[in-house]
PDB file of C-alpha atoms in Angstrom:
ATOM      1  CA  UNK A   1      51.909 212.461 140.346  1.00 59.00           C
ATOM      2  CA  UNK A   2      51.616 209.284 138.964  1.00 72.00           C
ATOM      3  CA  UNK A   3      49.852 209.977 135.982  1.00 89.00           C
ATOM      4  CA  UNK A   4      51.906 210.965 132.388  1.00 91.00           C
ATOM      5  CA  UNK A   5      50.285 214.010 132.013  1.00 93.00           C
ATOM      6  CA  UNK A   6      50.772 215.924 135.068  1.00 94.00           C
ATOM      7  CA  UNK A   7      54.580 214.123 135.549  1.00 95.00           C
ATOM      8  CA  UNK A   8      55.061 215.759 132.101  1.00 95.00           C
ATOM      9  CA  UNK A   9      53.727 219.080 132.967  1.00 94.00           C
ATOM     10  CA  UNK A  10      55.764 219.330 136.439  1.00 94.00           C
ATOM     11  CA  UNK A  11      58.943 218.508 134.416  1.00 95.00           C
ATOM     12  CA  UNK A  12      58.663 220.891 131.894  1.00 94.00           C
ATOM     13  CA  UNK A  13      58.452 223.608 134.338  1.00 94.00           C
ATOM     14  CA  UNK A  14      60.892 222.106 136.616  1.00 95.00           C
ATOM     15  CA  UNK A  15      63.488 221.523 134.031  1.00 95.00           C
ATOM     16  CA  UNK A  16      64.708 225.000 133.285  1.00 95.00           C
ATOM     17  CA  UNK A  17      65.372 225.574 137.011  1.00 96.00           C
ATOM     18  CA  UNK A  18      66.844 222.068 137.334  1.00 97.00           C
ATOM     19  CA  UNK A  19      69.821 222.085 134.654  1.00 96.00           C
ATOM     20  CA  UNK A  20      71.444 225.278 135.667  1.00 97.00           C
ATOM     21  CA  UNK A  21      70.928 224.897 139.222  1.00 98.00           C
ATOM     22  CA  UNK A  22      72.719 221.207 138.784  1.00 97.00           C
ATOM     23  CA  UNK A  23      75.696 222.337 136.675  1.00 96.00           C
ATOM     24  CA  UNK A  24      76.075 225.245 139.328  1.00 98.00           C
ATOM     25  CA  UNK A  25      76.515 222.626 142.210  1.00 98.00           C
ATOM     26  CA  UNK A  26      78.818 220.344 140.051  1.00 97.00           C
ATOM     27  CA  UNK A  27      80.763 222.624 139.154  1.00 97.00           C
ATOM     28  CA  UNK A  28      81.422 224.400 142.368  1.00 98.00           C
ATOM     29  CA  UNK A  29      81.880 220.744 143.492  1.00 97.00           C
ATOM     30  CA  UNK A  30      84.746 219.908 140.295  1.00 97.00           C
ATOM     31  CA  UNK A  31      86.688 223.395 140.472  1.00 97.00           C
ATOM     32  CA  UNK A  32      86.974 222.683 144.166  1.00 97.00           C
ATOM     33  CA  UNK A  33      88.223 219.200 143.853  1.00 96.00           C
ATOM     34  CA  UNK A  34      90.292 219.568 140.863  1.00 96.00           C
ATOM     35  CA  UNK A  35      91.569 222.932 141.213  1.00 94.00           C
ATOM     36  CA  UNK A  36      91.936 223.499 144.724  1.00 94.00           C
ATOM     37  CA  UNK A  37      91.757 220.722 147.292  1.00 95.00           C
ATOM     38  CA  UNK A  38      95.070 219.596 148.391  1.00 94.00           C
ATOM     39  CA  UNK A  39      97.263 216.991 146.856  1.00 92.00           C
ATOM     40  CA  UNK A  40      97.247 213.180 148.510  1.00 91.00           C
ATOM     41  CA  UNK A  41     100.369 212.769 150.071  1.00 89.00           C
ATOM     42  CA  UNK A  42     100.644 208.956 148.636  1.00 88.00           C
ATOM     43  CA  UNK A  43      98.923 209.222 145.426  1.00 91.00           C
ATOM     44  CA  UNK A  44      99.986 212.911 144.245  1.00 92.00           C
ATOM     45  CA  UNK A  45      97.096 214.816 141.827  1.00 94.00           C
ATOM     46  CA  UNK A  46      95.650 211.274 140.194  1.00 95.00           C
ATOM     47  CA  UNK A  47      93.452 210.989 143.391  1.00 95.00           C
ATOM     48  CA  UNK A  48      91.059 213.869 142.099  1.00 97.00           C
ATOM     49  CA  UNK A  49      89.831 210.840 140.089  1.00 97.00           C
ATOM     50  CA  UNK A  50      87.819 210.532 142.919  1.00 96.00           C
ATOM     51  CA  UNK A  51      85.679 213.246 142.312  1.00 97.00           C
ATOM     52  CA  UNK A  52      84.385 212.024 139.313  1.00 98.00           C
ATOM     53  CA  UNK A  53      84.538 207.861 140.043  1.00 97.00           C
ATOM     54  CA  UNK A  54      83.408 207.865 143.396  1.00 96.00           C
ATOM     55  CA  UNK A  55      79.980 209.772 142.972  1.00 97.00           C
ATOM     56  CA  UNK A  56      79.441 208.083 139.328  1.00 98.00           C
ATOM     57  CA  UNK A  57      79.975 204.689 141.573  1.00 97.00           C
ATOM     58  CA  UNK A  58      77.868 206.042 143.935  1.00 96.00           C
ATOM     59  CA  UNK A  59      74.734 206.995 141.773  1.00 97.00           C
ATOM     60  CA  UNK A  60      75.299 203.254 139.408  1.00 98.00           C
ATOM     61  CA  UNK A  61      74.088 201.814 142.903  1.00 97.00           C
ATOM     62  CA  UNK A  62      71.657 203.828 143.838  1.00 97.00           C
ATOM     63  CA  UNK A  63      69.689 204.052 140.303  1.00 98.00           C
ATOM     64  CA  UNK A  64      69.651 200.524 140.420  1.00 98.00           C
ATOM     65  CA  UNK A  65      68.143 200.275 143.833  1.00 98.00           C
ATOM     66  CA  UNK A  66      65.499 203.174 142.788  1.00 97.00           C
ATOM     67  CA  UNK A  67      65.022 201.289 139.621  1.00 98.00           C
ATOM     68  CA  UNK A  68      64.391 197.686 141.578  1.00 98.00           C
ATOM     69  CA  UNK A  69      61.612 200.216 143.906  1.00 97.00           C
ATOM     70  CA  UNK A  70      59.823 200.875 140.401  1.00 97.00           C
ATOM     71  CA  UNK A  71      60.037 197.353 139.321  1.00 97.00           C
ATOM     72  CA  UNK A  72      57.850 196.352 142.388  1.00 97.00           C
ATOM     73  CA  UNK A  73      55.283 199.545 141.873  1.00 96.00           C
ATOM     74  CA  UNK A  74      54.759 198.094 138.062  1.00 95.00           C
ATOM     75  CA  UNK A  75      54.862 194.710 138.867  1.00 95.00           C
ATOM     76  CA  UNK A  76      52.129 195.194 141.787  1.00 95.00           C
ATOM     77  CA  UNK A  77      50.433 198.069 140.989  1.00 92.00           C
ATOM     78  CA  UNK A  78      50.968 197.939 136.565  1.00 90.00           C
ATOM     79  CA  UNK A  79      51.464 201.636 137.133  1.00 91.00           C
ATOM     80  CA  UNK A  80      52.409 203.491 133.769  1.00 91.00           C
ATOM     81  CA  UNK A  81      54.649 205.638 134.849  1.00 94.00           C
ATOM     82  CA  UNK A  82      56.968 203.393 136.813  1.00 95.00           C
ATOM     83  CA  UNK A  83      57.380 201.675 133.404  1.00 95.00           C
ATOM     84  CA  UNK A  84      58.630 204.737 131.819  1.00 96.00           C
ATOM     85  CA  UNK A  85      60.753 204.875 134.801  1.00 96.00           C
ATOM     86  CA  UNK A  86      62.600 202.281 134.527  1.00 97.00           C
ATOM     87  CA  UNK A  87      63.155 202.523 130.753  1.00 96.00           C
ATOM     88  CA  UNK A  88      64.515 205.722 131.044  1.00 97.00           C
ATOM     89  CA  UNK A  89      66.240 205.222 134.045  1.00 98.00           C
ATOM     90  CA  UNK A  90      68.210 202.181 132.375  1.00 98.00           C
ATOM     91  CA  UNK A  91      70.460 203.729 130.257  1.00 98.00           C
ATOM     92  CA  UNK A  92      71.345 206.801 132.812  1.00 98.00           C
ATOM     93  CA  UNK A  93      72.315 203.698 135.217  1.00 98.00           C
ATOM     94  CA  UNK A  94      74.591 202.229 132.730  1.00 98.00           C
ATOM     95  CA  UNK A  95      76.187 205.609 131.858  1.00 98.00           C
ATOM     96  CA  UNK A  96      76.906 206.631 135.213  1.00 98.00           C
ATOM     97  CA  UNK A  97      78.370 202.304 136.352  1.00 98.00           C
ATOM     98  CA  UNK A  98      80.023 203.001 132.641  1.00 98.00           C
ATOM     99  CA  UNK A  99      81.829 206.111 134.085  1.00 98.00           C
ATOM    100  CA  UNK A 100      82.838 204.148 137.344  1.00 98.00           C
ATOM    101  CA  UNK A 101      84.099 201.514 135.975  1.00 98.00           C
ATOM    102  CA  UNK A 102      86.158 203.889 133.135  1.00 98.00           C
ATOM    103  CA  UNK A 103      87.646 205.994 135.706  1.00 97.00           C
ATOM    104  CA  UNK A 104      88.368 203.489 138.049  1.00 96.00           C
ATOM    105  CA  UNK A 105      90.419 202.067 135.289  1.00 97.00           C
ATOM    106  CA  UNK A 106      92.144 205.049 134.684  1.00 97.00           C
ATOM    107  CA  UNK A 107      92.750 205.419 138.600  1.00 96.00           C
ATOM    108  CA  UNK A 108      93.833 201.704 138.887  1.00 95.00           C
ATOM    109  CA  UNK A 109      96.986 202.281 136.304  1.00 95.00           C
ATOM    110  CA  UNK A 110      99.083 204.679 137.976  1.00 94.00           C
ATOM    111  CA  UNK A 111      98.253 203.499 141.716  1.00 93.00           C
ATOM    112  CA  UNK A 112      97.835 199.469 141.554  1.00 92.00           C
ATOM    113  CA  UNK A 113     100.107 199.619 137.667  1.00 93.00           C
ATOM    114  CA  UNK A 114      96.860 197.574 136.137  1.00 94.00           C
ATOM    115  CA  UNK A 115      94.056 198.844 134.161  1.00 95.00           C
ATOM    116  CA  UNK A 116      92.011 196.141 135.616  1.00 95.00           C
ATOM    117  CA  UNK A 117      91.533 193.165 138.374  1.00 93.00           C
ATOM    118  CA  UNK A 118      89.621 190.640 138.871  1.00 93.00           C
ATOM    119  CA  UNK A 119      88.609 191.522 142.280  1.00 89.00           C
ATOM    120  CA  UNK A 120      85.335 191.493 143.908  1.00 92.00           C
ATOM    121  CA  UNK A 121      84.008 195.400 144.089  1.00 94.00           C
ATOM    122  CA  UNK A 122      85.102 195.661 140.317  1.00 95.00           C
ATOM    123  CA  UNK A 123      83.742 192.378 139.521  1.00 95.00           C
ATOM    124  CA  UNK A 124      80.427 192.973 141.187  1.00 96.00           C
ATOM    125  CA  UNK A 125      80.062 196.661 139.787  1.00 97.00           C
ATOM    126  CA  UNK A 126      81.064 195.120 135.919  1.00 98.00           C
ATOM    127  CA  UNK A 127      77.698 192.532 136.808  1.00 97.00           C
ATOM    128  CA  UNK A 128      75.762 195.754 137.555  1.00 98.00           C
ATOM    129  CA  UNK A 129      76.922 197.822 134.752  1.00 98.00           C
ATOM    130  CA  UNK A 130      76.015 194.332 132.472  1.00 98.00           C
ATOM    131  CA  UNK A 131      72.424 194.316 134.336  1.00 98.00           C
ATOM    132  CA  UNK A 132      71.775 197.576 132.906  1.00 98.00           C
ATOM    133  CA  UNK A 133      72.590 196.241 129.711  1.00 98.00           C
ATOM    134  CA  UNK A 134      70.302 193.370 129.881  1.00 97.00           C
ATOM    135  CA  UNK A 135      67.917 195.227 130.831  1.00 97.00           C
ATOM    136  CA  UNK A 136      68.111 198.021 127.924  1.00 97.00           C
ATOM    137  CA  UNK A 137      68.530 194.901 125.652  1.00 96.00           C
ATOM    138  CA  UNK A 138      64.975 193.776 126.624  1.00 94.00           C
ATOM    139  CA  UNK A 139      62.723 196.806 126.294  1.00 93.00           C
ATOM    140  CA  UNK A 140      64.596 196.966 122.864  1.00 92.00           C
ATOM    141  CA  UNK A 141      63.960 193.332 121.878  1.00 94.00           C
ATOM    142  CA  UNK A 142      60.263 193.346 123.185  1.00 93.00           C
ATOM    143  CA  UNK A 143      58.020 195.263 121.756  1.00 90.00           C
ATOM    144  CA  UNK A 144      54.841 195.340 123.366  1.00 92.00           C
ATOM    145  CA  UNK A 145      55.780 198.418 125.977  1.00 91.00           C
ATOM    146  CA  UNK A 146      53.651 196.695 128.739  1.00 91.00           C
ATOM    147  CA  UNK A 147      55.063 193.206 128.518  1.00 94.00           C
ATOM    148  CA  UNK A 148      58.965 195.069 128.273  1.00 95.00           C
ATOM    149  CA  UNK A 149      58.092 196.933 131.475  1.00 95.00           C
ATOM    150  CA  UNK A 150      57.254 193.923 133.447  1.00 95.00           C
ATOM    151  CA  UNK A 151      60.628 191.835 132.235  1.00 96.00           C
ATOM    152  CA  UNK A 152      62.758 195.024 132.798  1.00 96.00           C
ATOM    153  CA  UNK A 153      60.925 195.154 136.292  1.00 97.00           C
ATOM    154  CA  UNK A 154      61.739 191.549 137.131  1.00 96.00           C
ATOM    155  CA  UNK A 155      64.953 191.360 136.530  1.00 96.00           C
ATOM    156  CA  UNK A 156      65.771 195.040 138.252  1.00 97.00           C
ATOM    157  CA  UNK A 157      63.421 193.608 141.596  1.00 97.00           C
ATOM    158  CA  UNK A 158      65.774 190.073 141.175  1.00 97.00           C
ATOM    159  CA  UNK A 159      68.877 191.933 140.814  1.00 96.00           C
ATOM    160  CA  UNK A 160      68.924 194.293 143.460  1.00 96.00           C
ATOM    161  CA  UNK A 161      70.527 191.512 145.254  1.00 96.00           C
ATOM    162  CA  UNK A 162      74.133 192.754 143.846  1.00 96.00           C
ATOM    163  CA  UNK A 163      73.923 196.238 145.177  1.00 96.00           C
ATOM    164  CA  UNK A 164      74.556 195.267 148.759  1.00 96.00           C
ATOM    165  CA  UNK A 165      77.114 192.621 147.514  1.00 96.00           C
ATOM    166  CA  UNK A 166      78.637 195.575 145.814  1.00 95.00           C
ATOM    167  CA  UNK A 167      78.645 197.450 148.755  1.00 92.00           C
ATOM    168  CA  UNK A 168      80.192 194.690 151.578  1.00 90.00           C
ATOM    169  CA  UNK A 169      82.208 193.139 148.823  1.00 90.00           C
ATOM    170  CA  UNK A 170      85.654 195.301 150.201  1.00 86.00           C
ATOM    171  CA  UNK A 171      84.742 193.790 153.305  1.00 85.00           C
ATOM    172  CA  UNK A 172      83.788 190.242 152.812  1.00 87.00           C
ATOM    173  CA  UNK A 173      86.858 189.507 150.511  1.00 83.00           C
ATOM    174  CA  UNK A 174      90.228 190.305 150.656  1.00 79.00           C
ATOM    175  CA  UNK A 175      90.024 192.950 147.548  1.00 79.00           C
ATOM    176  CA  UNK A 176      92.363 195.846 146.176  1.00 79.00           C
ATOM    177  CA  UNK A 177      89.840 198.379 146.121  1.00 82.00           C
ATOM    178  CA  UNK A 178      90.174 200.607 149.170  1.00 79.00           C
ATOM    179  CA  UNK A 179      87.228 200.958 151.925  1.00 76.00           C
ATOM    180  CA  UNK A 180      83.790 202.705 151.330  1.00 74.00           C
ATOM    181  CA  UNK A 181      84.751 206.183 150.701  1.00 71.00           C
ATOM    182  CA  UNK A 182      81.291 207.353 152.428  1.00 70.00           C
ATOM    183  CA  UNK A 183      79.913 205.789 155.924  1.00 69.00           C
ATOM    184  CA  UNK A 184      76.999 206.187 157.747  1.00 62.00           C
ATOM    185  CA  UNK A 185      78.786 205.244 161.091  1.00 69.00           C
ATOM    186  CA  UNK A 186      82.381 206.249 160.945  1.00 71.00           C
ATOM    187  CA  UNK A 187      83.735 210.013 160.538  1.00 73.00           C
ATOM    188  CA  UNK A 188      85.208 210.529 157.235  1.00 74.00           C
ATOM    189  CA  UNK A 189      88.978 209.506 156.514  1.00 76.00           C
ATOM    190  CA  UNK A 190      90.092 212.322 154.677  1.00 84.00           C
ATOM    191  CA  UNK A 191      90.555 216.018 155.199  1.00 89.00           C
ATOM    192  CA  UNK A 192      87.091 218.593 155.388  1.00 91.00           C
ATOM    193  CA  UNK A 193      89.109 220.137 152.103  1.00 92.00           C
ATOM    194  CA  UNK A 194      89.307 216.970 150.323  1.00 94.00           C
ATOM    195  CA  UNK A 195      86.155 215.534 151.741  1.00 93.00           C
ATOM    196  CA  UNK A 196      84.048 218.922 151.232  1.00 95.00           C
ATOM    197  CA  UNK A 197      84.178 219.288 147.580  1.00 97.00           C
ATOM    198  CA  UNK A 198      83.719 215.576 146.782  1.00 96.00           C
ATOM    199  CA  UNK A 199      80.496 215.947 149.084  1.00 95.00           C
ATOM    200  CA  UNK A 200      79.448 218.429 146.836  1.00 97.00           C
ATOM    201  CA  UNK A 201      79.985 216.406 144.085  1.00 97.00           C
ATOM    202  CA  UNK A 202      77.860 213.457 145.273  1.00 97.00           C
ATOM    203  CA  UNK A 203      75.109 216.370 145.848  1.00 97.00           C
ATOM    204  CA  UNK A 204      75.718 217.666 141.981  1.00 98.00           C
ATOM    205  CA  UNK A 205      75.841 214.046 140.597  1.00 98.00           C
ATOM    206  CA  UNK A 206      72.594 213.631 142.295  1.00 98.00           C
ATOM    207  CA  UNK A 207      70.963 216.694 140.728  1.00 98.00           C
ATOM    208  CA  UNK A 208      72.256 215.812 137.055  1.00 98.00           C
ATOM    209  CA  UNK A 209      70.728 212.532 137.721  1.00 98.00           C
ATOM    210  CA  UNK A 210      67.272 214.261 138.213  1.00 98.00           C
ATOM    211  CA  UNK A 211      67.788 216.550 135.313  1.00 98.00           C
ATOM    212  CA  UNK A 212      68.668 213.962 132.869  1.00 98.00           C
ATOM    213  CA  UNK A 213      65.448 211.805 133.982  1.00 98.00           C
ATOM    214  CA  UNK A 214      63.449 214.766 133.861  1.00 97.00           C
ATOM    215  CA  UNK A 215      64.290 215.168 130.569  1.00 97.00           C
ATOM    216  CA  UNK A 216      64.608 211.486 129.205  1.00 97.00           C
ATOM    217  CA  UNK A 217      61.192 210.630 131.345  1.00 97.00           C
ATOM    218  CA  UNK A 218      59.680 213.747 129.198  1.00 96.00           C
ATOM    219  CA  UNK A 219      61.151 211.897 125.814  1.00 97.00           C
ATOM    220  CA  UNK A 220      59.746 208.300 126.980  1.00 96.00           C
ATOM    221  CA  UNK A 221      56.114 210.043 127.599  1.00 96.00           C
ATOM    222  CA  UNK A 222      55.976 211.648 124.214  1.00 95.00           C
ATOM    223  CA  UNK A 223      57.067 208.603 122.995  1.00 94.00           C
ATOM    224  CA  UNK A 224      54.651 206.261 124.232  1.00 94.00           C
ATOM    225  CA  UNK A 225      51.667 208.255 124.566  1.00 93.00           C
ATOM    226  CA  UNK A 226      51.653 210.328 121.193  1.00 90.00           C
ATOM    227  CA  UNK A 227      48.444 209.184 119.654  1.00 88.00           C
ATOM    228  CA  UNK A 228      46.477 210.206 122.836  1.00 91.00           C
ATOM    229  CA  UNK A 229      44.822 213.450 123.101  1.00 92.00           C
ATOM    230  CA  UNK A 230      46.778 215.322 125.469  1.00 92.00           C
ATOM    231  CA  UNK A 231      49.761 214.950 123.985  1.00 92.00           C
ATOM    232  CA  UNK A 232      48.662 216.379 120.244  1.00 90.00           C
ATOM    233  CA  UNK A 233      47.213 219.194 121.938  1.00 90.00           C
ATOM    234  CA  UNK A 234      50.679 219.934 123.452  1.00 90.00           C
ATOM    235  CA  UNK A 235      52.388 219.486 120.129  1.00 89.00           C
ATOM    236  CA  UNK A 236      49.618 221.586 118.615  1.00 87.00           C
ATOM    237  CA  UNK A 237      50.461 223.938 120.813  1.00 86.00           C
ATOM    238  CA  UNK A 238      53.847 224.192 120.205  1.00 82.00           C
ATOM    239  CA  UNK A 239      53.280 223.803 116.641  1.00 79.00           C
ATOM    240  CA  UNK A 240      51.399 227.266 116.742  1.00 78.00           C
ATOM    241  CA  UNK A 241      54.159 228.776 119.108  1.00 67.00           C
TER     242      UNK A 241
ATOM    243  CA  UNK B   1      99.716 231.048 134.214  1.00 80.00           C
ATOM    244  CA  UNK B   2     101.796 229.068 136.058  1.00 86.00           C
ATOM    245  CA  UNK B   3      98.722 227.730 138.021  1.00 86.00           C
ATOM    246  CA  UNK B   4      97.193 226.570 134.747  1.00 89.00           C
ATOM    247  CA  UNK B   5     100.096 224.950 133.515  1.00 90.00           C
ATOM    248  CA  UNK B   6     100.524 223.174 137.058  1.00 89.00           C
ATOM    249  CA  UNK B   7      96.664 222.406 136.839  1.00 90.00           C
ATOM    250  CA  UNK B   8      96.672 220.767 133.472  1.00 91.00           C
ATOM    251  CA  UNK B   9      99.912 219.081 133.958  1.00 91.00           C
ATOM    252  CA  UNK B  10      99.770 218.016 137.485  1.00 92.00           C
ATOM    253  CA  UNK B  11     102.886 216.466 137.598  1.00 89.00           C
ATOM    254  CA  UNK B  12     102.587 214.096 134.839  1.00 91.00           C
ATOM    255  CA  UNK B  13      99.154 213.085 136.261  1.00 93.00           C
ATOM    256  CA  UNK B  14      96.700 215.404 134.568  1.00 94.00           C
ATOM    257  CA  UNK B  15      96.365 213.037 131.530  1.00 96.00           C
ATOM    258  CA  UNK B  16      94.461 211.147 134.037  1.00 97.00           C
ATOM    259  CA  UNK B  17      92.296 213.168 135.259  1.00 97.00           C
ATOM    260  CA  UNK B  18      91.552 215.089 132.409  1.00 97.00           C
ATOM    261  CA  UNK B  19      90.772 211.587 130.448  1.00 97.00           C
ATOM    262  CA  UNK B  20      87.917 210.772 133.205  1.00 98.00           C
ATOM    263  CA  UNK B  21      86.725 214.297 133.435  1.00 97.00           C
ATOM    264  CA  UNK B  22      86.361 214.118 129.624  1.00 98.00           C
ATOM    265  CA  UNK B  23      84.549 210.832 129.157  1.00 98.00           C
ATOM    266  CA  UNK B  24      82.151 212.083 131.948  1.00 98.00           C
ATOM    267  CA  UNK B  25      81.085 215.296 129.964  1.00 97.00           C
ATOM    268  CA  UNK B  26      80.702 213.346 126.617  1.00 98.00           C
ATOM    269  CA  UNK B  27      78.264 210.657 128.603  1.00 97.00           C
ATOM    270  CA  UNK B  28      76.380 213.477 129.993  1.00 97.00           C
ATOM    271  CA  UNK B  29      76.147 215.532 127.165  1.00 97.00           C
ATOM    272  CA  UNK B  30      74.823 212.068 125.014  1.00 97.00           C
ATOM    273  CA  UNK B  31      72.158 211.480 127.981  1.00 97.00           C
ATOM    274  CA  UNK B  32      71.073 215.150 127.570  1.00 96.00           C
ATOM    275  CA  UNK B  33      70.918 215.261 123.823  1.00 97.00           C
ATOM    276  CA  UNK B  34      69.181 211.953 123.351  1.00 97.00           C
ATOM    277  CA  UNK B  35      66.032 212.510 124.831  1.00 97.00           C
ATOM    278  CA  UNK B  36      66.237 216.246 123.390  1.00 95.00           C
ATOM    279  CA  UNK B  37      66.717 214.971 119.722  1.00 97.00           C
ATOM    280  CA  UNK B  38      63.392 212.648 120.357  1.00 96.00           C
ATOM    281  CA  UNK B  39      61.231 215.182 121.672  1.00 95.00           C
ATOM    282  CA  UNK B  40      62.311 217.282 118.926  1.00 94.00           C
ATOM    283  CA  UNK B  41      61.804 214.567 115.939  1.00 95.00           C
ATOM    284  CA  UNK B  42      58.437 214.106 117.699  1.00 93.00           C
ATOM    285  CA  UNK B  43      57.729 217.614 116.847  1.00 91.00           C
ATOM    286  CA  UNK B  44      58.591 218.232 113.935  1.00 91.00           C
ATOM    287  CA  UNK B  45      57.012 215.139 112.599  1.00 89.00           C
ATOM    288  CA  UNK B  46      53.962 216.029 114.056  1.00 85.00           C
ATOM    289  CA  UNK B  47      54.140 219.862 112.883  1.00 83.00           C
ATOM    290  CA  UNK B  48      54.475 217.733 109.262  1.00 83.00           C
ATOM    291  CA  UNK B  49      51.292 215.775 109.429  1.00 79.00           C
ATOM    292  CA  UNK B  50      49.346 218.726 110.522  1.00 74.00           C
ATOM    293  CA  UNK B  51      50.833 220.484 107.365  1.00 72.00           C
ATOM    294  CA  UNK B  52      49.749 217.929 105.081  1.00 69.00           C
TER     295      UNK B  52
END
């Protein structure tokens, strides 16, 4: 699994199964939430934000944390493919904190009448979505692949650090942001036909996720292995149809 | 159409929500289309050497 080749074969055949079967779930997940789950009783239609911001929010997080996992298999282990990893990882990170960040925005104007505050979970989620950056800024400044891998793995294995500040930061400071939407040890506060569909959501977020890396991962291979064999006998081959 | 209407307008709120739901399809579709455009240029650049 860990070698370029047979990642690249497995996503190939993977990926026309993966798309459609993600933008089914999302979509079941965004008709649901958008078109059908009930109205908030304080915050009218704007809350189906949510289903959008809160599994984009979700996913910035957890890429990261993924990411900082790969950092530590290339820094230990030099593997190849974690290096491809995290460059192509990077910029789906930064799309999906980009998205939080955007909507939450948008969510902020009409509920707290301000675009943006200063206060910790935005703070701390701008410093992640900025750690992406850095982090796309160095495999494009660098480049020796090898020596761009091990930077971008340093600073995702050293930054991992703000994902659980992200997390605690509505309860460590007094913020604006309301409470973790998802908990591992209390029962959900909303309704199962508010909560159901953005559930879904989280689940079809997840799947995109996958898809996109498939695909990008496939891009990054091609990329950095074209002068080897393997790959000019698969363009060959596609070459001759 | 009366559901539509109320569905797009959402009392004065859909501008909102339509605005995020927008920005999130364009971000997807560029982090689709990306890595497609880069395989592809790989391709055809390589289906251009072997020609020559």
């Amino acid at each position: 699994m860990g070698s370029p080749p047979f990642f690249f074969e497995w996503a190939s055949r993977l990926l026309p199964w993966l798309f459609p079967i993600s933008f089914l779930i999302l979509m079941i997940g965004l008709v649901w939430g958008i078109g059908f789950a009930p109205s908030d009783y304080k915050q009218g239609d704007v809350y189906r934000i949510i289903f959008v911001h809160v599994p984009s929010a979700i996913l910035g997080q957890s890429i990261y944390l993924m990411m900082a996992i790969f950092g530590s298999i290339c820094l230990i282990w030099r593997a190849k493919l974690a290096g491809m990893f995290l460059r192509s990882a990077a910029p789906l990170g930064a799309s999906f904190t980009l998205i939080a960040l955007i909507s939450g925005a948008v969510w902020g104007k009409p509920t707290w009448g301000t675009w943006w505050v200063w206060d910790a979970r935005l703070t701390s989620t701008l410093i992640l979505f900025f750690l992406y950056v850095g982090i796309i800024g160095l495999y494009s400044s660098i480049d020796n692949k090898q020596r761009g891998d091990r930077a971008a793995s340093l600073i995702s294995v050293v930054g991992v650090i703000i994902v659980p500040i992200i997390k605690k930061s509505v309860d460590w400071w007094q913020t604006l942001h309301q409470p973790s939407t998802f908990s591992l040890t209390s029962s959900p506060s909303m309704t199962a036909d508010m909560y159901l569909p953005l559930l879904i959501c989280v689940i079809g977020f997840y799947f995109i996720f996958v898809s996109l890396l498939c695909n990008s991962l496939r891009a990054e291979i091609l990329t950095r292995e074209r002068n080897t064999g393997w790959v000019r006998k698969y363009l060959n081959n596609k070459a001759s149809g | 159409m009366e559901f539509i209407q109320d569905l797009l307008i959402m009392d004065g709120q859909g501008k909102y929500v339509w605005f995020v739901l927008l920005v999130f399809l364009i971000v997807i579709f560029l982090n689709f289309y990306l890595p497609y455009r880069t395989i592809r240029k790989i391709q055809e650049e390589n289906s251009q050497s072997s020609e020559e």
